[in-house]
Amino acid sequence: MAEKLAASRHFFKVMIPGFQQKLKLPPGFCEKLKEEKSREAIVRSRKGTWKMKVCRNVEGGNGMMMSLEEGWGAFVCAHGLSVGDFVVFEHTGRLHFNALVFDLSACEKEFLVEFKKEDHHHQEPPQGNTKIKFMRSNNLEKMSSITLRNPADQRKLAWSVRVWVEETPRLRGRMDRGWHDFYVANKLKDGDVCVFELNPRLSRRPASISMDVKILTTLV
């Protein structure tokens, strides 16, 4: 039960044509929040905080559906969202969410922050290949294996997974031996999304890389 509740705090949305006007929340999440009557949602990301108008409509067999409309466009522009990007939302209570933005490389978008006295959220767009920069900045191209952990797993298990890195012609990495064990133990299925986050506390040694893996299942 604890794992199910932890997973239900998250959902993700892929940006498809027309996403700039509004964002529909998944039916399963709308059902979870059906008792919430607020007309305003708060969405926080690395770039700041946005207030968005919440609209409700009855859609056939899906029941009451909710969408983020007024204010969503500003979030889209601020994060440079385009078709194929996806956003992972974490529900933190009421209609409050934390958001992580990912691009077509499947890596989190980078935003360089320029702190100013009157503007704390002005940032420049990322440059270069995010996936390559992530691998090189964390020495993943030199690793033969990494350790994976699922923060939602009450058993506190860890899986050692072999990593292959090759440059053909661009730097690419893949996981093989040990990944199947992680896949089975965490009951992954087609359509699930895994968000990999470097765990600095457990990756202090030069030859040791540990990553926390948040598993997001599609709510239907």
mmCIF file with all atom_site columns, C-alpha atoms in Angstrom:
data_model
loop_
_atom_site.group_PDB
_atom_site.id
_atom_site.type_symbol
_atom_site.label_atom_id
_atom_site.label_alt_id
_atom_site.label_comp_id
_atom_site.label_asym_id
_atom_site.label_entity_id
_atom_site.label_seq_id
_atom_site.pdbx_PDB_ins_code
_atom_site.Cartn_x
_atom_site.Cartn_y
_atom_site.Cartn_z
_atom_site.occupancy
_atom_site.B_iso_or_equiv
_atom_site.pdbx_formal_charge
_atom_site.auth_seq_id
_atom_site.auth_comp_id
_atom_site.auth_asym_id
_atom_site.auth_atom_id
_atom_site.pdbx_PDB_model_num
ATOM 1   C CA . MET A 1 1   ? 0.000   0.000  0.000   1.00 0.00 ? 1   MET A CA 1
ATOM 2   C CA . ALA A 1 2   ? 2.815   2.413  0.869   1.00 0.00 ? 2   ALA A CA 1
ATOM 3   C CA . GLU A 1 3   ? 4.400   1.934  -2.551  1.00 0.00 ? 3   GLU A CA 1
ATOM 4   C CA . LYS A 1 4   ? 1.088   2.546  -4.319  1.00 0.00 ? 4   LYS A CA 1
ATOM 5   C CA . LEU A 1 5   ? 0.453   5.760  -2.396  1.00 0.00 ? 5   LEU A CA 1
ATOM 6   C CA . ALA A 1 6   ? 3.972   7.008  -3.081  1.00 0.00 ? 6   ALA A CA 1
ATOM 7   C CA . ALA A 1 7   ? 3.622   6.351  -6.811  1.00 0.00 ? 7   ALA A CA 1
ATOM 8   C CA . SER A 1 8   ? 0.232   8.087  -6.997  1.00 0.00 ? 8   SER A CA 1
ATOM 9   C CA . ARG A 1 9   ? 1.844   11.371 -5.945  1.00 0.00 ? 9   ARG A CA 1
ATOM 10  C CA . HIS A 1 10  ? 3.398   11.651 -9.392  1.00 0.00 ? 10  HIS A CA 1
ATOM 11  C CA . PHE A 1 11  ? 2.184   11.804 -12.965 1.00 0.00 ? 11  PHE A CA 1
ATOM 12  C CA . PHE A 1 12  ? 3.721   12.881 -16.255 1.00 0.00 ? 12  PHE A CA 1
ATOM 13  C CA . LYS A 1 13  ? 2.435   14.563 -19.395 1.00 0.00 ? 13  LYS A CA 1
ATOM 14  C CA . VAL A 1 14  ? 4.010   14.396 -22.839 1.00 0.00 ? 14  VAL A CA 1
ATOM 15  C CA . MET A 1 15  ? 3.698   17.594 -24.867 1.00 0.00 ? 15  MET A CA 1
ATOM 16  C CA . ILE A 1 16  ? 1.600   16.877 -27.968 1.00 0.00 ? 16  ILE A CA 1
ATOM 17  C CA . PRO A 1 17  ? 0.381   19.373 -30.616 1.00 0.00 ? 17  PRO A CA 1
ATOM 18  C CA . GLY A 1 18  ? -1.894  21.972 -29.010 1.00 0.00 ? 18  GLY A CA 1
ATOM 19  C CA . PHE A 1 19  ? -0.282  21.674 -25.564 1.00 0.00 ? 19  PHE A CA 1
ATOM 20  C CA . GLN A 1 20  ? 0.373   25.435 -25.409 1.00 0.00 ? 20  GLN A CA 1
ATOM 21  C CA . GLN A 1 21  ? -3.271  26.326 -24.681 1.00 0.00 ? 21  GLN A CA 1
ATOM 22  C CA . LYS A 1 22  ? -3.973  24.061 -21.719 1.00 0.00 ? 22  LYS A CA 1
ATOM 23  C CA . LEU A 1 23  ? -2.835  20.917 -19.943 1.00 0.00 ? 23  LEU A CA 1
ATOM 24  C CA . LYS A 1 24  ? -5.335  18.184 -19.097 1.00 0.00 ? 24  LYS A CA 1
ATOM 25  C CA . LEU A 1 25  ? -4.606  16.232 -15.928 1.00 0.00 ? 25  LEU A CA 1
ATOM 26  C CA . PRO A 1 26  ? -4.796  12.407 -16.191 1.00 0.00 ? 26  PRO A CA 1
ATOM 27  C CA . PRO A 1 27  ? -8.281  10.947 -15.454 1.00 0.00 ? 27  PRO A CA 1
ATOM 28  C CA . GLY A 1 28  ? -6.914  8.893  -12.551 1.00 0.00 ? 28  GLY A CA 1
ATOM 29  C CA . PHE A 1 29  ? -5.469  11.975 -10.921 1.00 0.00 ? 29  PHE A CA 1
ATOM 30  C CA . CYS A 1 30  ? -8.677  13.946 -11.480 1.00 0.00 ? 30  CYS A CA 1
ATOM 31  C CA . GLU A 1 31  ? -10.531 11.179 -9.653  1.00 0.00 ? 31  GLU A CA 1
ATOM 32  C CA . LYS A 1 32  ? -8.066  11.399 -6.779  1.00 0.00 ? 32  LYS A CA 1
ATOM 33  C CA . LEU A 1 33  ? -8.586  15.173 -6.523  1.00 0.00 ? 33  LEU A CA 1
ATOM 34  C CA . LYS A 1 34  ? -12.343 15.235 -7.100  1.00 0.00 ? 34  LYS A CA 1
ATOM 35  C CA . GLU A 1 35  ? -13.007 16.636 -3.614  1.00 0.00 ? 35  GLU A CA 1
ATOM 36  C CA . GLU A 1 36  ? -10.584 19.527 -4.148  1.00 0.00 ? 36  GLU A CA 1
ATOM 37  C CA . LYS A 1 37  ? -12.634 22.630 -5.054  1.00 0.00 ? 37  LYS A CA 1
ATOM 38  C CA . SER A 1 38  ? -9.873  25.213 -5.486  1.00 0.00 ? 38  SER A CA 1
ATOM 39  C CA . ARG A 1 39  ? -9.902  27.148 -8.764  1.00 0.00 ? 39  ARG A CA 1
ATOM 40  C CA . GLU A 1 40  ? -6.184  27.828 -8.672  1.00 0.00 ? 40  GLU A CA 1
ATOM 41  C CA . ALA A 1 41  ? -3.173  25.535 -8.917  1.00 0.00 ? 41  ALA A CA 1
ATOM 42  C CA . ILE A 1 42  ? 0.389   26.330 -7.843  1.00 0.00 ? 42  ILE A CA 1
ATOM 43  C CA . VAL A 1 43  ? 3.199   24.808 -9.930  1.00 0.00 ? 43  VAL A CA 1
ATOM 44  C CA . ARG A 1 44  ? 6.830   25.136 -8.845  1.00 0.00 ? 44  ARG A CA 1
ATOM 45  C CA . SER A 1 45  ? 9.932   24.327 -10.878 1.00 0.00 ? 45  SER A CA 1
ATOM 46  C CA . ARG A 1 46  ? 13.611  25.237 -10.842 1.00 0.00 ? 46  ARG A CA 1
ATOM 47  C CA . LYS A 1 47  ? 12.647  28.465 -12.636 1.00 0.00 ? 47  LYS A CA 1
ATOM 48  C CA . GLY A 1 48  ? 10.115  29.749 -10.136 1.00 0.00 ? 48  GLY A CA 1
ATOM 49  C CA . THR A 1 49  ? 6.443   29.524 -9.180  1.00 0.00 ? 49  THR A CA 1
ATOM 50  C CA . TRP A 1 50  ? 3.364   29.820 -11.400 1.00 0.00 ? 50  TRP A CA 1
ATOM 51  C CA . LYS A 1 51  ? -0.294  30.264 -10.531 1.00 0.00 ? 51  LYS A CA 1
ATOM 52  C CA . MET A 1 52  ? -2.700  28.601 -12.976 1.00 0.00 ? 52  MET A CA 1
ATOM 53  C CA . LYS A 1 53  ? -6.454  28.644 -13.376 1.00 0.00 ? 53  LYS A CA 1
ATOM 54  C CA . VAL A 1 54  ? -8.075  25.234 -12.941 1.00 0.00 ? 54  VAL A CA 1
ATOM 55  C CA . CYS A 1 55  ? -11.021 24.441 -15.230 1.00 0.00 ? 55  CYS A CA 1
ATOM 56  C CA . ARG A 1 56  ? -13.378 21.505 -14.730 1.00 0.00 ? 56  ARG A CA 1
ATOM 57  C CA . ASN A 1 57  ? -15.475 19.782 -17.381 1.00 0.00 ? 57  ASN A CA 1
ATOM 58  C CA . VAL A 1 58  ? -17.453 16.543 -17.561 1.00 0.00 ? 58  VAL A CA 1
ATOM 59  C CA . GLU A 1 59  ? -16.104 14.311 -20.349 1.00 0.00 ? 59  GLU A CA 1
ATOM 60  C CA . GLY A 1 60  ? -18.125 11.204 -21.158 1.00 0.00 ? 60  GLY A CA 1
ATOM 61  C CA . GLY A 1 61  ? -17.093 8.145  -19.182 1.00 0.00 ? 61  GLY A CA 1
ATOM 62  C CA . ASN A 1 62  ? -14.112 9.920  -17.633 1.00 0.00 ? 62  ASN A CA 1
ATOM 63  C CA . GLY A 1 63  ? -16.282 11.938 -15.264 1.00 0.00 ? 63  GLY A CA 1
ATOM 64  C CA . MET A 1 64  ? -15.062 15.297 -14.033 1.00 0.00 ? 64  MET A CA 1
ATOM 65  C CA . MET A 1 65  ? -11.841 16.288 -15.807 1.00 0.00 ? 65  MET A CA 1
ATOM 66  C CA . MET A 1 66  ? -9.480  19.055 -14.716 1.00 0.00 ? 66  MET A CA 1
ATOM 67  C CA . SER A 1 67  ? -7.116  21.140 -16.826 1.00 0.00 ? 67  SER A CA 1
ATOM 68  C CA . LEU A 1 68  ? -4.571  23.884 -16.207 1.00 0.00 ? 68  LEU A CA 1
ATOM 69  C CA . GLU A 1 69  ? -5.337  26.847 -18.453 1.00 0.00 ? 69  GLU A CA 1
ATOM 70  C CA . GLU A 1 70  ? -4.709  30.516 -17.639 1.00 0.00 ? 70  GLU A CA 1
ATOM 71  C CA . GLY A 1 71  ? -1.076  30.702 -16.517 1.00 0.00 ? 71  GLY A CA 1
ATOM 72  C CA . TRP A 1 72  ? -0.062  27.446 -18.221 1.00 0.00 ? 72  TRP A CA 1
ATOM 73  C CA . GLY A 1 73  ? 1.095   29.362 -21.315 1.00 0.00 ? 73  GLY A CA 1
ATOM 74  C CA . ALA A 1 74  ? 3.531   31.394 -19.222 1.00 0.00 ? 74  ALA A CA 1
ATOM 75  C CA . PHE A 1 75  ? 4.992   28.155 -17.821 1.00 0.00 ? 75  PHE A CA 1
ATOM 76  C CA . VAL A 1 76  ? 5.355   26.806 -21.377 1.00 0.00 ? 76  VAL A CA 1
ATOM 77  C CA . CYS A 1 77  ? 7.225   29.906 -22.566 1.00 0.00 ? 77  CYS A CA 1
ATOM 78  C CA . ALA A 1 78  ? 9.458   30.118 -19.496 1.00 0.00 ? 78  ALA A CA 1
ATOM 79  C CA . HIS A 1 79  ? 10.630  26.520 -19.943 1.00 0.00 ? 79  HIS A CA 1
ATOM 80  C CA . GLY A 1 80  ? 10.855  26.564 -23.739 1.00 0.00 ? 80  GLY A CA 1
ATOM 81  C CA . LEU A 1 81  ? 8.549   23.550 -24.029 1.00 0.00 ? 81  LEU A CA 1
ATOM 82  C CA . SER A 1 82  ? 8.094   21.954 -27.437 1.00 0.00 ? 82  SER A CA 1
ATOM 83  C CA . VAL A 1 83  ? 6.365   18.881 -28.863 1.00 0.00 ? 83  VAL A CA 1
ATOM 84  C CA . GLY A 1 84  ? 7.973   15.713 -27.477 1.00 0.00 ? 84  GLY A CA 1
ATOM 85  C CA . ASP A 1 85  ? 9.135   17.251 -24.211 1.00 0.00 ? 85  ASP A CA 1
ATOM 86  C CA . PHE A 1 86  ? 7.488   15.906 -21.077 1.00 0.00 ? 86  PHE A CA 1
ATOM 87  C CA . VAL A 1 87  ? 6.864   17.238 -17.601 1.00 0.00 ? 87  VAL A CA 1
ATOM 88  C CA . VAL A 1 88  ? 6.857   15.158 -14.416 1.00 0.00 ? 88  VAL A CA 1
ATOM 89  C CA . PHE A 1 89  ? 4.520   16.522 -11.747 1.00 0.00 ? 89  PHE A CA 1
ATOM 90  C CA . GLU A 1 90  ? 4.743   15.752 -8.035  1.00 0.00 ? 90  GLU A CA 1
ATOM 91  C CA . HIS A 1 91  ? 1.557   16.434 -6.062  1.00 0.00 ? 91  HIS A CA 1
ATOM 92  C CA . THR A 1 92  ? 2.510   18.054 -2.745  1.00 0.00 ? 92  THR A CA 1
ATOM 93  C CA . GLY A 1 93  ? -0.981  18.728 -1.371  1.00 0.00 ? 93  GLY A CA 1
ATOM 94  C CA . ARG A 1 94  ? -4.205  20.484 -2.385  1.00 0.00 ? 94  ARG A CA 1
ATOM 95  C CA . LEU A 1 95  ? -3.553  21.680 -5.957  1.00 0.00 ? 95  LEU A CA 1
ATOM 96  C CA . HIS A 1 96  ? 0.149   22.294 -5.431  1.00 0.00 ? 96  HIS A CA 1
ATOM 97  C CA . PHE A 1 97  ? 2.721   20.596 -7.661  1.00 0.00 ? 97  PHE A CA 1
ATOM 98  C CA . ASN A 1 98  ? 6.466   20.428 -8.200  1.00 0.00 ? 98  ASN A CA 1
ATOM 99  C CA . ALA A 1 99  ? 7.485   20.059 -11.843 1.00 0.00 ? 99  ALA A CA 1
ATOM 100 C CA . LEU A 1 100 ? 10.539  18.635 -13.607 1.00 0.00 ? 100 LEU A CA 1
ATOM 101 C CA . VAL A 1 101 ? 10.949  19.308 -17.338 1.00 0.00 ? 101 VAL A CA 1
ATOM 102 C CA . PHE A 1 102 ? 12.596  16.808 -19.710 1.00 0.00 ? 102 PHE A CA 1
ATOM 103 C CA . ASP A 1 103 ? 13.473  17.191 -23.388 1.00 0.00 ? 103 ASP A CA 1
ATOM 104 C CA . LEU A 1 104 ? 13.790  14.746 -26.289 1.00 0.00 ? 104 LEU A CA 1
ATOM 105 C CA . SER A 1 105 ? 17.136  13.490 -24.959 1.00 0.00 ? 105 SER A CA 1
ATOM 106 C CA . ALA A 1 106 ? 15.150  12.047 -21.986 1.00 0.00 ? 106 ALA A CA 1
ATOM 107 C CA . CYS A 1 107 ? 17.307  14.182 -19.670 1.00 0.00 ? 107 CYS A CA 1
ATOM 108 C CA . GLU A 1 108 ? 16.112  16.987 -17.450 1.00 0.00 ? 108 GLU A CA 1
ATOM 109 C CA . LYS A 1 109 ? 16.394  20.385 -19.095 1.00 0.00 ? 109 LYS A CA 1
ATOM 110 C CA . GLU A 1 110 ? 19.159  22.598 -17.775 1.00 0.00 ? 110 GLU A CA 1
ATOM 111 C CA . PHE A 1 111 ? 18.456  26.197 -16.815 1.00 0.00 ? 111 PHE A CA 1
ATOM 112 C CA . LEU A 1 112 ? 21.320  28.553 -15.993 1.00 0.00 ? 112 LEU A CA 1
ATOM 113 C CA . VAL A 1 113 ? 20.286  31.008 -13.303 1.00 0.00 ? 113 VAL A CA 1
ATOM 114 C CA . GLU A 1 114 ? 21.402  34.643 -13.345 1.00 0.00 ? 114 GLU A CA 1
ATOM 115 C CA . PHE A 1 115 ? 20.599  36.192 -9.983  1.00 0.00 ? 115 PHE A CA 1
ATOM 116 C CA . LYS A 1 116 ? 19.512  39.827 -10.018 1.00 0.00 ? 116 LYS A CA 1
ATOM 117 C CA . LYS A 1 117 ? 18.177  42.075 -7.293  1.00 0.00 ? 117 LYS A CA 1
ATOM 118 C CA . GLU A 1 118 ? 14.790  42.587 -8.965  1.00 0.00 ? 118 GLU A CA 1
ATOM 119 C CA . ASP A 1 119 ? 14.588  39.409 -11.016 1.00 0.00 ? 119 ASP A CA 1
ATOM 120 C CA . HIS A 1 120 ? 15.376  36.096 -9.350  1.00 0.00 ? 120 HIS A CA 1
ATOM 121 C CA . HIS A 1 121 ? 14.114  33.899 -12.187 1.00 0.00 ? 121 HIS A CA 1
ATOM 122 C CA . HIS A 1 122 ? 15.880  35.152 -15.332 1.00 0.00 ? 122 HIS A CA 1
ATOM 123 C CA . GLN A 1 123 ? 17.641  32.210 -16.948 1.00 0.00 ? 123 GLN A CA 1
ATOM 124 C CA . GLU A 1 124 ? 19.342  31.316 -20.193 1.00 0.00 ? 124 GLU A CA 1
ATOM 125 C CA . PRO A 1 125 ? 18.495  28.249 -22.311 1.00 0.00 ? 125 PRO A CA 1
ATOM 126 C CA . PRO A 1 126 ? 20.815  25.235 -22.235 1.00 0.00 ? 126 PRO A CA 1
ATOM 127 C CA . GLN A 1 127 ? 23.399  24.665 -24.923 1.00 0.00 ? 127 GLN A CA 1
ATOM 128 C CA . GLY A 1 128 ? 24.871  21.458 -26.291 1.00 0.00 ? 128 GLY A CA 1
ATOM 129 C CA . ASN A 1 129 ? 23.707  17.912 -25.741 1.00 0.00 ? 129 ASN A CA 1
ATOM 130 C CA . THR A 1 130 ? 22.295  17.518 -22.228 1.00 0.00 ? 130 THR A CA 1
ATOM 131 C CA . LYS A 1 131 ? 22.725  13.745 -22.185 1.00 0.00 ? 131 LYS A CA 1
ATOM 132 C CA . ILE A 1 132 ? 26.410  13.940 -23.126 1.00 0.00 ? 132 ILE A CA 1
ATOM 133 C CA . LYS A 1 133 ? 27.113  16.721 -20.616 1.00 0.00 ? 133 LYS A CA 1
ATOM 134 C CA . PHE A 1 134 ? 25.380  14.761 -17.856 1.00 0.00 ? 134 PHE A CA 1
ATOM 135 C CA . MET A 1 135 ? 27.401  11.618 -18.551 1.00 0.00 ? 135 MET A CA 1
ATOM 136 C CA . ARG A 1 136 ? 30.722  13.438 -18.767 1.00 0.00 ? 136 ARG A CA 1
ATOM 137 C CA . SER A 1 137 ? 30.178  15.734 -15.791 1.00 0.00 ? 137 SER A CA 1
ATOM 138 C CA . ASN A 1 138 ? 29.478  12.685 -13.610 1.00 0.00 ? 138 ASN A CA 1
ATOM 139 C CA . ASN A 1 139 ? 32.240  10.496 -15.131 1.00 0.00 ? 139 ASN A CA 1
ATOM 140 C CA . LEU A 1 140 ? 29.692  7.967  -16.362 1.00 0.00 ? 140 LEU A CA 1
ATOM 141 C CA . GLU A 1 141 ? 31.742  7.318  -19.497 1.00 0.00 ? 141 GLU A CA 1
ATOM 142 C CA . LYS A 1 142 ? 34.430  5.857  -17.192 1.00 0.00 ? 142 LYS A CA 1
ATOM 143 C CA . MET A 1 143 ? 32.073  3.653  -15.182 1.00 0.00 ? 143 MET A CA 1
ATOM 144 C CA . SER A 1 144 ? 31.635  -0.080 -15.763 1.00 0.00 ? 144 SER A CA 1
ATOM 145 C CA . SER A 1 145 ? 28.694  -0.319 -13.348 1.00 0.00 ? 145 SER A CA 1
ATOM 146 C CA . ILE A 1 146 ? 26.361  1.870  -11.311 1.00 0.00 ? 146 ILE A CA 1
ATOM 147 C CA . THR A 1 147 ? 24.118  1.232  -8.321  1.00 0.00 ? 147 THR A CA 1
ATOM 148 C CA . LEU A 1 148 ? 20.363  1.798  -8.619  1.00 0.00 ? 148 LEU A CA 1
ATOM 149 C CA . ARG A 1 149 ? 17.964  2.366  -5.717  1.00 0.00 ? 149 ARG A CA 1
ATOM 150 C CA . ASN A 1 150 ? 14.216  2.931  -5.626  1.00 0.00 ? 150 ASN A CA 1
ATOM 151 C CA . PRO A 1 151 ? 13.455  5.492  -2.849  1.00 0.00 ? 151 PRO A CA 1
ATOM 152 C CA . ALA A 1 152 ? 9.898   4.133  -2.589  1.00 0.00 ? 152 ALA A CA 1
ATOM 153 C CA . ASP A 1 153 ? 11.122  0.586  -1.882  1.00 0.00 ? 153 ASP A CA 1
ATOM 154 C CA . GLN A 1 154 ? 10.724  -0.060 1.833   1.00 0.00 ? 154 GLN A CA 1
ATOM 155 C CA . ARG A 1 155 ? 13.148  -2.981 1.576   1.00 0.00 ? 155 ARG A CA 1
ATOM 156 C CA . LYS A 1 156 ? 15.990  -0.490 0.850   1.00 0.00 ? 156 LYS A CA 1
ATOM 157 C CA . LEU A 1 157 ? 17.462  -2.831 -1.755  1.00 0.00 ? 157 LEU A CA 1
ATOM 158 C CA . ALA A 1 158 ? 20.178  -1.848 -4.220  1.00 0.00 ? 158 ALA A CA 1
ATOM 159 C CA . TRP A 1 159 ? 20.938  -3.236 -7.675  1.00 0.00 ? 159 TRP A CA 1
ATOM 160 C CA . SER A 1 160 ? 24.336  -3.207 -9.353  1.00 0.00 ? 160 SER A CA 1
ATOM 161 C CA . VAL A 1 161 ? 23.881  -2.666 -13.093 1.00 0.00 ? 161 VAL A CA 1
ATOM 162 C CA . ARG A 1 162 ? 26.568  -2.934 -15.764 1.00 0.00 ? 162 ARG A CA 1
ATOM 163 C CA . VAL A 1 163 ? 26.960  0.130  -17.981 1.00 0.00 ? 163 VAL A CA 1
ATOM 164 C CA . TRP A 1 164 ? 28.213  0.172  -21.563 1.00 0.00 ? 164 TRP A CA 1
ATOM 165 C CA . VAL A 1 165 ? 29.386  3.511  -22.956 1.00 0.00 ? 165 VAL A CA 1
ATOM 166 C CA . GLU A 1 166 ? 30.343  3.994  -26.596 1.00 0.00 ? 166 GLU A CA 1
ATOM 167 C CA . GLU A 1 167 ? 30.874  6.917  -28.958 1.00 0.00 ? 167 GLU A CA 1
ATOM 168 C CA . THR A 1 168 ? 29.339  6.156  -32.388 1.00 0.00 ? 168 THR A CA 1
ATOM 169 C CA . PRO A 1 169 ? 29.886  9.012  -33.283 1.00 0.00 ? 169 PRO A CA 1
ATOM 170 C CA . ARG A 1 170 ? 28.178  10.571 -30.238 1.00 0.00 ? 170 ARG A CA 1
ATOM 171 C CA . LEU A 1 171 ? 28.550  9.444  -26.657 1.00 0.00 ? 171 LEU A CA 1
ATOM 172 C CA . ARG A 1 172 ? 25.883  6.852  -25.830 1.00 0.00 ? 172 ARG A CA 1
ATOM 173 C CA . GLY A 1 173 ? 25.292  4.672  -22.811 1.00 0.00 ? 173 GLY A CA 1
ATOM 174 C CA . ARG A 1 174 ? 23.140  1.653  -22.051 1.00 0.00 ? 174 ARG A CA 1
ATOM 175 C CA . MET A 1 175 ? 22.523  -0.680 -19.125 1.00 0.00 ? 175 MET A CA 1
ATOM 176 C CA . ASP A 1 176 ? 22.408  -4.450 -19.491 1.00 0.00 ? 176 ASP A CA 1
ATOM 177 C CA . ARG A 1 177 ? 23.413  -7.015 -16.844 1.00 0.00 ? 177 ARG A CA 1
ATOM 178 C CA . GLY A 1 178 ? 21.515  -6.302 -13.641 1.00 0.00 ? 178 GLY A CA 1
ATOM 179 C CA . TRP A 1 179 ? 18.861  -4.109 -15.299 1.00 0.00 ? 179 TRP A CA 1
ATOM 180 C CA . HIS A 1 180 ? 16.508  -7.070 -15.750 1.00 0.00 ? 180 HIS A CA 1
ATOM 181 C CA . ASP A 1 181 ? 16.689  -7.798 -12.008 1.00 0.00 ? 181 ASP A CA 1
ATOM 182 C CA . PHE A 1 182 ? 15.792  -4.172 -11.242 1.00 0.00 ? 182 PHE A CA 1
ATOM 183 C CA . TYR A 1 183 ? 12.986  -4.312 -13.824 1.00 0.00 ? 183 TYR A CA 1
ATOM 184 C CA . VAL A 1 184 ? 11.426  -7.443 -12.313 1.00 0.00 ? 184 VAL A CA 1
ATOM 185 C CA . ALA A 1 185 ? 11.901  -6.495 -8.650  1.00 0.00 ? 185 ALA A CA 1
ATOM 186 C CA . ASN A 1 186 ? 10.182  -3.141 -9.162  1.00 0.00 ? 186 ASN A CA 1
ATOM 187 C CA . LYS A 1 187 ? 7.389   -4.586 -11.325 1.00 0.00 ? 187 LYS A CA 1
ATOM 188 C CA . LEU A 1 188 ? 8.055   -2.277 -14.255 1.00 0.00 ? 188 LEU A CA 1
ATOM 189 C CA . LYS A 1 189 ? 5.824   -2.482 -17.305 1.00 0.00 ? 189 LYS A CA 1
ATOM 190 C CA . ASP A 1 190 ? 5.529   -0.873 -20.728 1.00 0.00 ? 190 ASP A CA 1
ATOM 191 C CA . GLY A 1 191 ? 4.588   2.788  -20.443 1.00 0.00 ? 191 GLY A CA 1
ATOM 192 C CA . ASP A 1 192 ? 6.210   3.356  -17.039 1.00 0.00 ? 192 ASP A CA 1
ATOM 193 C CA . VAL A 1 193 ? 8.708   6.207  -16.776 1.00 0.00 ? 193 VAL A CA 1
ATOM 194 C CA . CYS A 1 194 ? 11.920  6.009  -14.752 1.00 0.00 ? 194 CYS A CA 1
ATOM 195 C CA . VAL A 1 195 ? 13.456  9.266  -13.542 1.00 0.00 ? 195 VAL A CA 1
ATOM 196 C CA . PHE A 1 196 ? 17.154  8.800  -12.688 1.00 0.00 ? 196 PHE A CA 1
ATOM 197 C CA . GLU A 1 197 ? 18.672  11.179 -10.151 1.00 0.00 ? 197 GLU A CA 1
ATOM 198 C CA . LEU A 1 198 ? 22.300  11.128 -9.058  1.00 0.00 ? 198 LEU A CA 1
ATOM 199 C CA . ASN A 1 199 ? 22.633  10.504 -5.322  1.00 0.00 ? 199 ASN A CA 1
ATOM 200 C CA . PRO A 1 200 ? 25.621  12.686 -4.288  1.00 0.00 ? 200 PRO A CA 1
ATOM 201 C CA . ARG A 1 201 ? 25.715  11.294 -0.745  1.00 0.00 ? 201 ARG A CA 1
ATOM 202 C CA . LEU A 1 202 ? 26.354  7.772  -2.032  1.00 0.00 ? 202 LEU A CA 1
ATOM 203 C CA . SER A 1 203 ? 28.544  8.822  -4.980  1.00 0.00 ? 203 SER A CA 1
ATOM 204 C CA . ARG A 1 204 ? 31.404  10.499 -3.142  1.00 0.00 ? 204 ARG A CA 1
ATOM 205 C CA . ARG A 1 205 ? 34.070  7.989  -4.115  1.00 0.00 ? 205 ARG A CA 1
ATOM 206 C CA . PRO A 1 206 ? 35.571  8.511  -7.617  1.00 0.00 ? 206 PRO A CA 1
ATOM 207 C CA . ALA A 1 207 ? 34.704  4.990  -8.786  1.00 0.00 ? 207 ALA A CA 1
ATOM 208 C CA . SER A 1 208 ? 31.244  4.889  -7.223  1.00 0.00 ? 208 SER A CA 1
ATOM 209 C CA . ILE A 1 209 ? 28.045  6.140  -8.851  1.00 0.00 ? 209 ILE A CA 1
ATOM 210 C CA . SER A 1 210 ? 24.666  5.681  -7.163  1.00 0.00 ? 210 SER A CA 1
ATOM 211 C CA . MET A 1 211 ? 21.355  6.780  -8.652  1.00 0.00 ? 211 MET A CA 1
ATOM 212 C CA . ASP A 1 212 ? 17.869  7.019  -7.184  1.00 0.00 ? 212 ASP A CA 1
ATOM 213 C CA . VAL A 1 213 ? 15.168  5.884  -9.606  1.00 0.00 ? 213 VAL A CA 1
ATOM 214 C CA . LYS A 1 214 ? 11.659  7.279  -9.264  1.00 0.00 ? 214 LYS A CA 1
ATOM 215 C CA . ILE A 1 215 ? 9.133   5.075  -11.039 1.00 0.00 ? 215 ILE A CA 1
ATOM 216 C CA . LEU A 1 216 ? 6.097   6.818  -12.502 1.00 0.00 ? 216 LEU A CA 1
ATOM 217 C CA . THR A 1 217 ? 3.119   4.825  -13.717 1.00 0.00 ? 217 THR A CA 1
ATOM 218 C CA . THR A 1 218 ? 0.465   6.233  -16.026 1.00 0.00 ? 218 THR A CA 1
ATOM 219 C CA . LEU A 1 219 ? -2.797  6.897  -14.176 1.00 0.00 ? 219 LEU A CA 1
ATOM 220 C CA . VAL A 1 220 ? -5.820  5.922  -16.243 1.00 0.00 ? 220 VAL A CA 1
#
